[in-house]
PDB file of C-alpha atoms in Angstrom:
ATOM      1  CA  MET Q  18       7.072 -15.662   2.103  1.00  0.00           C
ATOM      2  CA  ASN Q  19       4.821 -12.867   3.270  1.00  0.00           C
ATOM      3  CA  VAL Q  20       5.300  -9.822   1.060  1.00  0.00           C
ATOM      4  CA  HIS Q  21       3.300  -7.338   3.138  1.00  0.00           C
ATOM      5  CA  PRO Q  22       5.857  -6.925   5.993  1.00  0.00           C
ATOM      6  CA  ILE Q  23       8.691  -6.595   3.481  1.00  0.00           C
ATOM      7  CA  LEU Q  24       6.718  -3.992   1.516  1.00  0.00           C
ATOM      8  CA  LYS Q  25       5.877  -2.048   4.672  1.00  0.00           C
ATOM      9  CA  LYS Q  26       9.510  -1.994   5.856  1.00  0.00           C
ATOM     10  CA  THR Q  27      10.819  -1.044   2.421  1.00  0.00           C
ATOM     11  CA  MET Q  28       8.303   1.781   2.034  1.00  0.00           C
ATOM     12  CA  SER Q  29       9.292   3.312   5.366  1.00  0.00           C
ATOM     13  CA  LEU Q  30      12.969   3.151   4.365  1.00  0.00           C
ATOM     14  CA  VAL Q  31      12.383   4.629   0.895  1.00  0.00           C
ATOM     15  CA  THR Q  32       9.946   7.368   1.941  1.00  0.00           C
ATOM     16  CA  PRO Q  33      11.046   8.570   5.397  1.00  0.00           C
ATOM     17  CA  ASP Q  34       9.629  12.094   4.968  1.00  0.00           C
ATOM     18  CA  MET Q  35       6.229  11.027   3.638  1.00  0.00           C
ATOM     19  CA  HIS Q  36       3.219  11.434   5.946  1.00  0.00           C
ATOM     20  CA  SER Q  37       2.273   8.120   7.549  1.00  0.00           C
ATOM     21  CA  ARG Q  38      -1.299   8.118   6.174  1.00  0.00           C
ATOM     22  CA  ARG Q  39      -0.104   8.743   2.626  1.00  0.00           C
ATOM     23  CA  ARG Q  40       2.523   6.029   2.994  1.00  0.00           C
ATOM     24  CA  CYS Q  41      -0.175   3.652   4.242  1.00  0.00           C
ATOM     25  CA  ALA Q  42      -2.412   4.472   1.260  1.00  0.00           C
ATOM     26  CA  LEU Q  43       0.452   3.942  -1.182  1.00  0.00           C
ATOM     27  CA  THR Q  44       1.394   0.660   0.496  1.00  0.00           C
ATOM     28  CA  ASP Q  45      -2.221  -0.522   0.294  1.00  0.00           C
ATOM     29  CA  ALA Q  46      -2.383   0.355  -3.410  1.00  0.00           C
ATOM     30  CA  ILE Q  47       0.837  -1.550  -4.125  1.00  0.00           C
ATOM     31  CA  ASP Q  48      -0.419  -4.481  -2.049  1.00  0.00           C
ATOM     32  CA  SER Q  49      -3.616  -4.452  -4.106  1.00  0.00           C
ATOM     33  CA  LEU Q  50      -1.542  -4.668  -7.296  1.00  0.00           C
ATOM     34  CA  LEU Q  51       0.439  -7.560  -5.862  1.00  0.00           C
ATOM     35  CA  ASN Q  52      -2.806  -9.378  -5.088  1.00  0.00           C
ATOM     36  CA  GLY Q  53      -3.869  -9.283  -8.729  1.00  0.00           C
ATOM     37  CA  ALA Q  54      -5.770  -6.019  -9.195  1.00  0.00           C
ATOM     38  CA  SER Q  55      -5.317  -4.280 -12.523  1.00  0.00           C
ATOM     39  CA  ALA Q  56      -3.576  -0.913 -12.601  1.00  0.00           C
ATOM     40  CA  THR Q  57      -6.648   1.306 -12.746  1.00  0.00           C
ATOM     41  CA  VAL Q  58      -7.855   3.604  -9.993  1.00  0.00           C
ATOM     42  CA  THR Q  59     -11.131   1.706  -9.618  1.00  0.00           C
ATOM     43  CA  ALA Q  60      -9.513  -1.721  -9.494  1.00  0.00           C
ATOM     44  CA  LEU Q  61      -6.897  -0.565  -6.997  1.00  0.00           C
ATOM     45  CA  GLY Q  62      -9.595   0.846  -4.734  1.00  0.00           C
ATOM     46  CA  ARG Q  63     -11.665  -2.313  -4.939  1.00  0.00           C
ATOM     47  CA  GLY Q  64      -8.611  -4.430  -4.181  1.00  0.00           C
ATOM     48  CA  ILE Q  65      -7.891  -2.687  -0.878  1.00  0.00           C
ATOM     49  CA  ALA Q  66      -9.235  -4.597   2.118  1.00  0.00           C
ATOM     50  CA  SER Q  67     -10.818  -1.831   4.193  1.00  0.00           C
ATOM     51  CA  PRO Q  68     -14.166  -1.123   5.851  1.00  0.00           C
ATOM     52  CA  ALA Q  69     -14.200   2.350   4.218  1.00  0.00           C
ATOM     53  CA  LYS Q  70     -16.549   2.709   1.276  1.00  0.00           C
TER      54      LYS Q  70
END
């Protein structure tokens, strides 16, 4: 089962008034946690698959 589409749909239902970029950042951080990153700011940032540095 692919968790990412479920997470994305749930986040849009739970946070309808949140700005889309902030929702995307929060979803990426949660996805990073689900992929095994520890719950620190540095680990969450390193766990996000993005070309941004």
